[in-house]
XYZ file of C-alpha atoms in Angstrom:
566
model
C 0.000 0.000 0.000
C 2.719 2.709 0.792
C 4.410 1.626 -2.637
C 0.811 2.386 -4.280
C 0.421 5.834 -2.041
C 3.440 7.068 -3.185
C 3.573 9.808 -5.598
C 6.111 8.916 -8.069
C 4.515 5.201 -7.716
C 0.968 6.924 -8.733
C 2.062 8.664 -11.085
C 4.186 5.995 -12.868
C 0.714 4.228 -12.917
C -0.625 6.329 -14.766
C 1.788 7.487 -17.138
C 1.839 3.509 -17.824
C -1.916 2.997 -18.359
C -2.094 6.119 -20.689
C 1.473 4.538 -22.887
C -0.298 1.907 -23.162
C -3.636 3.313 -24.483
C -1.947 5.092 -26.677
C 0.818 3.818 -27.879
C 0.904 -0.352 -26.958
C -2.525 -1.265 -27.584
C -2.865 -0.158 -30.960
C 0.310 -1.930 -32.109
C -1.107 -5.045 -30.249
C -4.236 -4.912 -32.310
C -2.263 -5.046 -35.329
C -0.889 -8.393 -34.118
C -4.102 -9.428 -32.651
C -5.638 -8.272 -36.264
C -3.343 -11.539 -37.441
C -3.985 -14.080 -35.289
C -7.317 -13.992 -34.816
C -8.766 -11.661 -38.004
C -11.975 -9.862 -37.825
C -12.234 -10.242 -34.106
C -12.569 -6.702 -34.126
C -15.476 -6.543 -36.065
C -17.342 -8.951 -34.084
C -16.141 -12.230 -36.033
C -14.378 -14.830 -33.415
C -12.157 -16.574 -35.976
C -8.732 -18.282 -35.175
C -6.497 -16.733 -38.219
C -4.677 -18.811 -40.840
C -1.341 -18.200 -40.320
C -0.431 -19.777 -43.539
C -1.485 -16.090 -44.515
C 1.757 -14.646 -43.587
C 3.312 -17.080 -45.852
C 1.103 -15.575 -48.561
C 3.469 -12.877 -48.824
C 5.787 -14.445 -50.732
C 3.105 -15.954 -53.072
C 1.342 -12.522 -53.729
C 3.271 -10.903 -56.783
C 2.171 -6.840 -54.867
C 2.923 -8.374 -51.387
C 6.446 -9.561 -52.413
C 7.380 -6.243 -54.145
C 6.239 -4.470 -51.351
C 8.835 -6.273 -48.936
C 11.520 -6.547 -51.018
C 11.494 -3.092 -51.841
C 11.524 -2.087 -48.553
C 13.983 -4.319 -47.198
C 16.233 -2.791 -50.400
C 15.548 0.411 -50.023
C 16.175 0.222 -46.005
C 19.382 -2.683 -46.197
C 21.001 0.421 -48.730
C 19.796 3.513 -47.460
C 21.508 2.421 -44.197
C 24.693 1.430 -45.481
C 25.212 4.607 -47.425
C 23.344 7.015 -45.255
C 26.117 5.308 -42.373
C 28.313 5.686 -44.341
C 28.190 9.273 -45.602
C 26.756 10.093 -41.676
C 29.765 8.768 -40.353
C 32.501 10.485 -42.622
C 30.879 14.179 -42.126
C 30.890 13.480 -38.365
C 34.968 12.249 -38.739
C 35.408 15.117 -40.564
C 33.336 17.825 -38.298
C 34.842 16.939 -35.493
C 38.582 17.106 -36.335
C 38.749 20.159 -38.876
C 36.957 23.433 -38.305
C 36.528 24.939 -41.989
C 34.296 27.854 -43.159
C 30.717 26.490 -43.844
C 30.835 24.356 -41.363
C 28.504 25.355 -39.139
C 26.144 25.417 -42.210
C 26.267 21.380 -42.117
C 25.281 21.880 -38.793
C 22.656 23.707 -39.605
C 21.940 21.364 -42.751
C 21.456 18.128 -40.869
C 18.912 19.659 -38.458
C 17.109 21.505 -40.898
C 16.664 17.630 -42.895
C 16.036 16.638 -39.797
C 12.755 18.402 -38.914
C 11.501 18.620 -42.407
C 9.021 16.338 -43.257
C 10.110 13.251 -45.685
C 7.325 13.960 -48.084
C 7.929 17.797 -48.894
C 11.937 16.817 -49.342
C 10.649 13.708 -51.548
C 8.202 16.672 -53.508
C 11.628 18.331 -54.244
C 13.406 15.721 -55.439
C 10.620 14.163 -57.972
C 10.185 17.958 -59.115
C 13.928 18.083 -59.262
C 13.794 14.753 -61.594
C 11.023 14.387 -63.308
C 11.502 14.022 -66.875
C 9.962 17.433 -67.296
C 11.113 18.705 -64.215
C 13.729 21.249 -63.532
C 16.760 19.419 -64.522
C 15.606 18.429 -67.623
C 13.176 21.729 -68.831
C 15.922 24.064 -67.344
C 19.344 22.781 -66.867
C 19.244 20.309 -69.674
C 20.104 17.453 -67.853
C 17.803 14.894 -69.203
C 19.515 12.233 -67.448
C 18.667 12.719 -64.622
C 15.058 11.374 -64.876
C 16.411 7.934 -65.930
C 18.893 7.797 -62.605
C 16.845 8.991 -60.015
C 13.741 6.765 -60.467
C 15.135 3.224 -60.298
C 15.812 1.463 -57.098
C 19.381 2.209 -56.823
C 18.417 6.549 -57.646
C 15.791 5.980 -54.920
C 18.773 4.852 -52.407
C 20.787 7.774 -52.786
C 17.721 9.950 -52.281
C 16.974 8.680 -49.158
C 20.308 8.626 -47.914
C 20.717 12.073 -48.653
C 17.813 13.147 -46.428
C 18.471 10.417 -43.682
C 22.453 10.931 -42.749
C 21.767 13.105 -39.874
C 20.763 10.522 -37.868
C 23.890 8.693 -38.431
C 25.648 12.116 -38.381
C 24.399 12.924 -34.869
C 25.105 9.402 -33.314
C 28.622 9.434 -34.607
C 29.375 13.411 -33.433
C 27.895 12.856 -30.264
C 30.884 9.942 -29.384
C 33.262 12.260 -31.160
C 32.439 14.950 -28.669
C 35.271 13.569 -26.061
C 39.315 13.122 -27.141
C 40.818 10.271 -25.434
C 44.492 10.152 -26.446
C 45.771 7.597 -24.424
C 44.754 4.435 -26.029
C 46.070 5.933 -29.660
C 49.081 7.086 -28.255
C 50.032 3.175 -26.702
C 48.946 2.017 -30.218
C 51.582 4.321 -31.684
C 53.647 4.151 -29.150
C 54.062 -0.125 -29.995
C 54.354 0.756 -33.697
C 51.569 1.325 -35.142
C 50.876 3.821 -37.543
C 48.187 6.408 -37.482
C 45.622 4.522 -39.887
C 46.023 0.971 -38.044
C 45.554 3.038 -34.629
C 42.439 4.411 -35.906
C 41.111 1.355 -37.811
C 41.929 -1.371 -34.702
C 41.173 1.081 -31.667
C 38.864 4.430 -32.332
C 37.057 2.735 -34.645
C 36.043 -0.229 -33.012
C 34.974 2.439 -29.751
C 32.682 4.099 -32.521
C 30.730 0.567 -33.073
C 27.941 1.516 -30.451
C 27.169 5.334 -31.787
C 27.216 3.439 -35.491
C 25.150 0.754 -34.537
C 22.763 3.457 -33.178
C 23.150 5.556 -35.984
C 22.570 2.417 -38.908
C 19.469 1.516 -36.736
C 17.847 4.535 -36.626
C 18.391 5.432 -40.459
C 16.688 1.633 -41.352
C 13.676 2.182 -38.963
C 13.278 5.769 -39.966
C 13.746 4.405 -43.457
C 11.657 1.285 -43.817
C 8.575 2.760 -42.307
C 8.751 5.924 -44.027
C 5.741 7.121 -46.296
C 6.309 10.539 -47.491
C 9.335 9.171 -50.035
C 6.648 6.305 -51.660
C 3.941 8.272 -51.578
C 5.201 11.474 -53.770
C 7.648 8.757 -55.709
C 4.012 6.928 -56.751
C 3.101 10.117 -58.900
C 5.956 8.888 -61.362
C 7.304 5.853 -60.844
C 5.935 2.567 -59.565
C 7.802 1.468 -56.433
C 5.531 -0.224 -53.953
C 6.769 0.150 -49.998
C 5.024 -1.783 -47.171
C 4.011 1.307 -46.067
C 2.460 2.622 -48.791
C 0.707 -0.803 -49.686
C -0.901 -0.477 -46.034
C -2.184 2.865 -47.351
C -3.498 1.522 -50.574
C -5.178 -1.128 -48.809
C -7.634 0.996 -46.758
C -8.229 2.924 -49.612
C -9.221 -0.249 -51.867
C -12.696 -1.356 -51.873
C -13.198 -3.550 -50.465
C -10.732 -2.651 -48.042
C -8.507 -4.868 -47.673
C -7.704 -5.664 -43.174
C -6.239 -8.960 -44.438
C -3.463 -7.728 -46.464
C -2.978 -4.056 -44.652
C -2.460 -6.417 -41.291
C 0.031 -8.868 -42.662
C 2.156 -6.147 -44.098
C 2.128 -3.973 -41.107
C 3.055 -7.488 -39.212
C 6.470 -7.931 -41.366
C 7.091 -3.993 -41.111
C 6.775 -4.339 -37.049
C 9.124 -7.774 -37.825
C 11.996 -5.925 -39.722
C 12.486 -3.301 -37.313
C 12.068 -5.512 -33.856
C 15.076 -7.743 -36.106
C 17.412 -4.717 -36.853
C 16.859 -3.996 -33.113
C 17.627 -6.928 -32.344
C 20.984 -7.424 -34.415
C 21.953 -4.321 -33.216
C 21.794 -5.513 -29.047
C 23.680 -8.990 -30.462
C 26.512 -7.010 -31.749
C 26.925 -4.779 -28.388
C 26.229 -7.271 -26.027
C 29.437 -9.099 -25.415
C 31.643 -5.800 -25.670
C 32.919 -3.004 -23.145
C 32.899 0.601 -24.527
C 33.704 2.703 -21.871
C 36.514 4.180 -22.745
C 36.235 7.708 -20.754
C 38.607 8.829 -17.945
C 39.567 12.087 -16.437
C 41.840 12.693 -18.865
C 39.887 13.026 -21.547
C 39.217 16.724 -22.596
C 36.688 17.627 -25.338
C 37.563 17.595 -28.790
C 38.111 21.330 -30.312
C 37.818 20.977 -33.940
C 41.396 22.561 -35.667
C 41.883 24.708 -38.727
C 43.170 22.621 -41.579
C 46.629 22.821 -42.629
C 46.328 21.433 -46.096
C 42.946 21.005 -48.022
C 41.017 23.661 -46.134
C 39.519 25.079 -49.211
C 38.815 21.982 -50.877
C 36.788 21.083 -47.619
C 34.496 24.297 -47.993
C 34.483 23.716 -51.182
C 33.251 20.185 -50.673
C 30.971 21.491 -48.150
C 29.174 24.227 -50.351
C 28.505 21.227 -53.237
C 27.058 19.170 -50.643
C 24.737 21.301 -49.569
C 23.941 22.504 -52.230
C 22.780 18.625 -53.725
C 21.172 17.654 -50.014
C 19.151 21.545 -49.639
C 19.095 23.511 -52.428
C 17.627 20.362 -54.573
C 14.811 19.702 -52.391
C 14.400 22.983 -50.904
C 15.368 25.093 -53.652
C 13.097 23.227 -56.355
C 10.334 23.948 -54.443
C 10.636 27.476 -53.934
C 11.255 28.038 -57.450
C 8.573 25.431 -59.184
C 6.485 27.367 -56.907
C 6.848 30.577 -58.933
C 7.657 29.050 -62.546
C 4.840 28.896 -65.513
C 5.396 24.871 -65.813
C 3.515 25.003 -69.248
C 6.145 27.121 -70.522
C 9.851 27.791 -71.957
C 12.426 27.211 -69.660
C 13.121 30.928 -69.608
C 13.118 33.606 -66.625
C 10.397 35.123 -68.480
C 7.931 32.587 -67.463
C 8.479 33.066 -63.887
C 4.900 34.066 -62.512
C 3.004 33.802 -59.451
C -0.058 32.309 -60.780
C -0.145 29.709 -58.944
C 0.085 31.531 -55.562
C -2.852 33.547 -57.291
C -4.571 30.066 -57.539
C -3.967 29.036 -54.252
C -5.419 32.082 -52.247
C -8.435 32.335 -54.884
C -9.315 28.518 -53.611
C -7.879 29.799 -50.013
C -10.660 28.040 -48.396
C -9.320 24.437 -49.025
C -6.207 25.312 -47.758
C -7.375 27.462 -44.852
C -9.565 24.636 -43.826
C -6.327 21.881 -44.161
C -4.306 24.969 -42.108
C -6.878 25.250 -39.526
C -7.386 22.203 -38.666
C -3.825 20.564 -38.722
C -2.784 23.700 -36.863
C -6.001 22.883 -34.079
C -4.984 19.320 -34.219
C -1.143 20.023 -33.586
C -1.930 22.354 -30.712
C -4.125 20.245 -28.817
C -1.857 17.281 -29.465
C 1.188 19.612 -28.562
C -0.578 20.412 -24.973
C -1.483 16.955 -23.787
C 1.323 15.656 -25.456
C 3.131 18.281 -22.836
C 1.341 16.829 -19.915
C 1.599 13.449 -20.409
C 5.818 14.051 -21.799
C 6.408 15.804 -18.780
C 4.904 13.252 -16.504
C 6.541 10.211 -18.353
C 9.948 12.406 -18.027
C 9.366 12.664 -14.343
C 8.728 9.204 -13.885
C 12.214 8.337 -15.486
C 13.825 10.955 -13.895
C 12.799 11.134 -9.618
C 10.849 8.149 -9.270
C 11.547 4.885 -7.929
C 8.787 3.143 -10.081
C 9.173 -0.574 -10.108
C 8.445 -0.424 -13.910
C 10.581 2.367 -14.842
C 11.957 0.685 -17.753
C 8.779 -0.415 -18.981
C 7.700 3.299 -18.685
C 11.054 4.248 -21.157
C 11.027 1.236 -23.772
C 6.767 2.500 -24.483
C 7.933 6.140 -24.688
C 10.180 4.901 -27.594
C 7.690 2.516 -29.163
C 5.997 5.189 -31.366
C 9.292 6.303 -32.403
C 10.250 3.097 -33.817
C 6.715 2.130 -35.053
C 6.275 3.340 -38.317
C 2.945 6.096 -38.507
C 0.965 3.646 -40.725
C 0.904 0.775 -38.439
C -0.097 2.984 -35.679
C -3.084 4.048 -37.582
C -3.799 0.676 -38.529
C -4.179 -0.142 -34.809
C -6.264 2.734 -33.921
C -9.131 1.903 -36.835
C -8.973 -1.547 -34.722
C -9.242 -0.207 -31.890
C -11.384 2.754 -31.720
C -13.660 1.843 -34.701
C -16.167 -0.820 -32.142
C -19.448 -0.079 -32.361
C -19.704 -0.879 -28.252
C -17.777 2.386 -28.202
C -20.419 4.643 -29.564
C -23.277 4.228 -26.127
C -19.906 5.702 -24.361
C -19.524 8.661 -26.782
C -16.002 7.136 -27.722
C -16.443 6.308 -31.312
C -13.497 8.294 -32.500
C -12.885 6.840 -35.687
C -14.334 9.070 -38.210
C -13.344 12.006 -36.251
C -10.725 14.576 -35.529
C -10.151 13.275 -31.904
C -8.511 10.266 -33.409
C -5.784 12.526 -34.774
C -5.240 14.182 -31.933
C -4.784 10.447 -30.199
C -2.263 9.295 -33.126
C -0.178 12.876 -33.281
C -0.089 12.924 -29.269
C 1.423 9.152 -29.467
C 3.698 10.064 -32.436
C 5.209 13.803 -30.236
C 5.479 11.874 -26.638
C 9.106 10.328 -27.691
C 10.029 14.056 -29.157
C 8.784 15.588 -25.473
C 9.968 13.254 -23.489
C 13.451 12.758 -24.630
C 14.304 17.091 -24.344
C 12.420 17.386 -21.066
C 14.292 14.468 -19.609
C 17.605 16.243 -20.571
C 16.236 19.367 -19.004
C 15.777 17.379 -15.447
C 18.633 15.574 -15.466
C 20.047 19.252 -14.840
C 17.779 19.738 -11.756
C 19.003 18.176 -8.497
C 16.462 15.737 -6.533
C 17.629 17.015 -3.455
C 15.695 20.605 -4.508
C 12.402 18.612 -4.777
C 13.306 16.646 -1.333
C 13.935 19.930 0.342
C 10.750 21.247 -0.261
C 8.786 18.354 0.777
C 10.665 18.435 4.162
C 9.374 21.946 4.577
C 6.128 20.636 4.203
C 5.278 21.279 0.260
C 2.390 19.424 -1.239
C 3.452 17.453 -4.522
C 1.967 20.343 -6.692
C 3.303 22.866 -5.114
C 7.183 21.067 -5.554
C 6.189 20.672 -8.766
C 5.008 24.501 -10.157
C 7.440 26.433 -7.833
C 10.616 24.975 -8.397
C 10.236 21.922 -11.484
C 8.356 24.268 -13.908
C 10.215 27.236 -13.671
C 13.905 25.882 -13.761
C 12.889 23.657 -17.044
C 10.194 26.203 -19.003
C 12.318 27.020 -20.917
C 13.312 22.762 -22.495
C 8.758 22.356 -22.094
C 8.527 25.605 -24.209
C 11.375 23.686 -27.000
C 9.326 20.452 -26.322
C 6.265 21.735 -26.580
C 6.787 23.602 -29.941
C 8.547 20.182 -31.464
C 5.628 18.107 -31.091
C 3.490 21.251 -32.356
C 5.420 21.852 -35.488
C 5.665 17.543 -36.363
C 2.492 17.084 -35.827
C 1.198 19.598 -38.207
C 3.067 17.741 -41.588
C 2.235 14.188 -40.064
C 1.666 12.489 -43.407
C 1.380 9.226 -42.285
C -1.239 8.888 -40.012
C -3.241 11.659 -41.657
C -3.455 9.955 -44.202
C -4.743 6.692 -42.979
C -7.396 8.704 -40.287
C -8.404 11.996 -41.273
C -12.502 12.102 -41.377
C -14.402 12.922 -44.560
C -14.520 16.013 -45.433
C -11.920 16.823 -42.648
C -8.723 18.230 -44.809
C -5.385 18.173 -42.983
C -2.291 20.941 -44.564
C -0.264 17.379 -45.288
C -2.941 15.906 -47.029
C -3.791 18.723 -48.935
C -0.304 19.864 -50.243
C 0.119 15.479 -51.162
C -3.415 15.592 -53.101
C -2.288 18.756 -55.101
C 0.985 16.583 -55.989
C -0.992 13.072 -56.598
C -2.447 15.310 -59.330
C 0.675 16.042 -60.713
C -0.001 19.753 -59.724
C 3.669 20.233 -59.026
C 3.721 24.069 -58.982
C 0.504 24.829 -57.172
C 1.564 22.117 -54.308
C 4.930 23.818 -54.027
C 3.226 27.488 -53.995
C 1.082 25.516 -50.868
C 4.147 23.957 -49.176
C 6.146 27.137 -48.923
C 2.988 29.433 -47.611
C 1.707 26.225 -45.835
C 5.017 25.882 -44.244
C 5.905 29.860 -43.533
C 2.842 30.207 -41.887
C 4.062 27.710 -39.165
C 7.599 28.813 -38.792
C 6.081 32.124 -38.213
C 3.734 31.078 -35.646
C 6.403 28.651 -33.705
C 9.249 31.849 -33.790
C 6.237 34.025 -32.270
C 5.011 31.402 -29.555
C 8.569 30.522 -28.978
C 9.188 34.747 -28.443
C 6.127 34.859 -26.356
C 7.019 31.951 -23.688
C 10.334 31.662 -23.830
C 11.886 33.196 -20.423
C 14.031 36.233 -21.201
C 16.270 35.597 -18.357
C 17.456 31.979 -18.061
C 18.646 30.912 -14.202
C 21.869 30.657 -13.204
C 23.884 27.932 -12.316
C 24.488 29.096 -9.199
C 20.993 30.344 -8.690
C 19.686 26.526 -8.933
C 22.160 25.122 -6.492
């Protein structure tokens, strides 16, 4: 009973029964969905599991999978690869530009996969604006194939490689090179039999998230499908609800092999970490201050200003300028217009509509997503919950789970018909997006608001309650006000992701219920290139605007000190 009467031990309670609403049931449905199919539609049948052999027999099934598992197994070796060599680089050389990659990989970072994807195919396509204006008409041909479709997505996944890697690169440990050399060794053996082999965790991390990230992405297959056929589990889940009849069957079985893939690549990655020591840190190591380059500093800005110029200006920079070109026309200057912008705000109530009510949606998701983050970081952080762990692994789950298999699980979960006497029918309605982009921003909140109380000594909170402060009162005078500043950041993440959430949009918004996401991706499934760039960049400029003004509003001026908190 005292365990139960506890406050973290509450607390931890719920934050548990609300991951799992939100988060663990749906994905069990999906599995349930398999085993026993049409159990959630009132039909108590044991499943034929012979079906998930059918995917190999299905001609769409099998393209779906291999194509995935291709465009995943190569995406992460190259997007490793590439993530891995900028963060060598970063770290040891300090060059002009280079805080522009910075900037670069966090800008890719935040940017929805299907507006970069937009840029690319309107980059590409064979009358896009390599072929109409540059001349390059092959491009087309090497883009959309398999192996063009690799190098895509690498380019717009290496940051999560590139952060893994430059976060172990942040410390300089000397003394293990320096024995190497020391016994003979030169400087490339040193590096290849001792640094390298530390790195194995942070690129194990790094390869994992780029193939989950990758494999259950939707925005890439779903702008790709305007002009060339390249089928993606994900986007075969999509199709399948929006067959008739729809198809639970097949959407369920694909989801099932999507969940398998990524619990595998987890798995391989704990197999190869499990039998090794990494900690390699002592008090002498100092942090690593990047140096000017000797030799080859201008060929690294150089470098630098190419690559960014492939991995931003083609995505971003095609949009921008589609957005303003006369597509129907010369490839001259003198067929720049703004028609389509004209277009756009004479139809302005389609896309005020799709603003409104992604920007509703992302606000209310952004607020309880706040609650419930900062409860689940709390939990982690002060409390000695018996199920702590439990409470971390479900914060991740979403993060992992691809969008479309989450919205698979909430049709089977909220669309029962024993629901509606309770006024919790919420399929068919806009609270069911607020469910799925709340579940999709909790690993976002959670993750900065834990970093923010790792900063904040338990002994503060312990103080207080041994002068007699109630839990709430611990909580809003000395929690809130030493971390608003990390729930304003978290906050205003989960706001701006959930308002270009393709994925589960797509799969849940109501009828007659347009989302900005959907919107600017219907404009482009009509191979309305320029009008769904004009609607991207005002789309998109209307939230920046709003999160620089609500981050100018609530931000605190005057941050704490150091020595004010202890």
């Amino acid at each position: 009973m005292r365990m139960f009467g506890s406050y973290g031990n509450r607390t931890g309670w719920l934050v548990l029964a609300l991951l799992f609403l939100l988060i663990l049931l749906p994905l069990a449905a999906v599995i349930i969905q398999v085993l026993l199919p049409g159990v959630f539609f009132g039909q108590w049948n044991v499943g034929d599991l012979s079906l998930l052999l059918e995917v190999f027999h299905r001609p769409l099934w099998l393209a779906s999978m291999k194509n995935s598992l291709f465009l995943g197994i190569g995406t992460t070796i190259f997007a490793t690869l590439l993530g891995g060599f900028l963060a060598v680089v970063r770290s040891r050389w300090d060059f002009q530009t280079a805080r522009l990659l910075d900037f670069a990989v966090w800008i890719l970072i935040i940017t929805p996969s299907f507006i970069l994807a937009q840029g690319w195919v309107m980059f590409a396509a064979a009358d896009g604006l390599a072929s109409n204006w540059l001349g390059w008409h092959w491009v087309s041909g090497f883009i959309f194939q398999p192996g063009g479709l690799v190098l895509v997505m690498a380019l717009s996944k290496f940051p999560l490689a590139y952060l893994a890697i430059a976060s172990a690169l942040e410390w300089k440990v000397d003394r293990l090179g320096e024995a190497a050399r020391l016994c003979g060794s030169s400087a490339w053996t040193a590096w290849r039999t001792i640094e390298f082999p530390l790195l194995l965790p942070a690129i194990c991390s790094g390869a994992v998230l780029v193939f989950m990230d990758t494999i259950g992405d939707f925005g890439l297959p779903a702008s790709i499908a305007t002009v060339f056929r390249f089928p993606t589990l994900p986007y075969s889940i999509y199709s399948a609800l929006y067959t008739s009849p729809i198809r639970f069957d097949m959407a369920g079985i694909l989801s099932f092999y999507l969940v398998l893939f990524i619990v595998l690549a987890m798995t391989v990655q704990f197999f190869v970490m499990r039998k090794s020591r990494f900690d390699f840190l002592s008090s002498r190591a100092i942090r690593r201050k990047p140096q000017k380059p000797v030799r080859g500093g201008v060929l690294l800005t150089i470098f630098n200003v190419c690559f960014l110029l492939v991995v931003i200006g083609i995505p971003f920079g095609t949009n921008a300028f589609m957005s303003v070109s006369d597509t129907s026309g010369a490839a001259s200057f003198t067929n720049l217009t703004l028609r389509h912008y004209a277009t756009l705000f004479e139809n302005a109530g389609a896309l005020l509509d799709g603003l409104l009510h992604s920007l509703s949606i992302a606000a209310t998701a952004g607020i309880v997503g706040l609650v419930i983050g900062f409860l689940v970081a709390y939990v982690l952080t002060y409390s000695s919950f018996t199920y702590r762990r439990m409470v971390d692994v479900m914060s991740l789950v979403s993060l992992a789970v691809p969008g479309v298999v989450l919205g698979i699980g909430y049709i089977f979960v909220w669309n029962q018909k024993w629901l509606e006497p309770l006024g919790l029918l919420l399929y068919g309605t806009p609270w069911i997006l607020v469910l799925a982009s709340v579940a999709g921003a909790i690993p976002i909140i959670t993750r900065i608001i834990v970093g923010a109380m790792a900063k904040v000594p338990g002994q503060l909170l312990n103080a207080a309650q041994m002068q007699g402060a109630s839990f709430g009162q611990r909580i809003q005078g000395i929690l809130l006000p030493l971390i608003r500043g990390s729930l304003v950041s978290a906050g205003l993440a989960a706001f701006g992701s959930s308002v270009f959430d393709l994925a589960s949009t797509s799969i849940l918004y109501p009828p007659d219920f347009m989302t900005l996401p959907v919107f600017i991706n219907k404009a482009f499934e009509d191979l309305k290139f320029a009008y769904a760039a004009a609607a991207t960049l005002t789309g998109g400029g209307i939230v920046v605007v709003i999160i620089v003004v609500m981050e100018w509003l609530f931000k605190p001026k005057n941050m704490t000190s150091g020595r004010e908190i202890s």
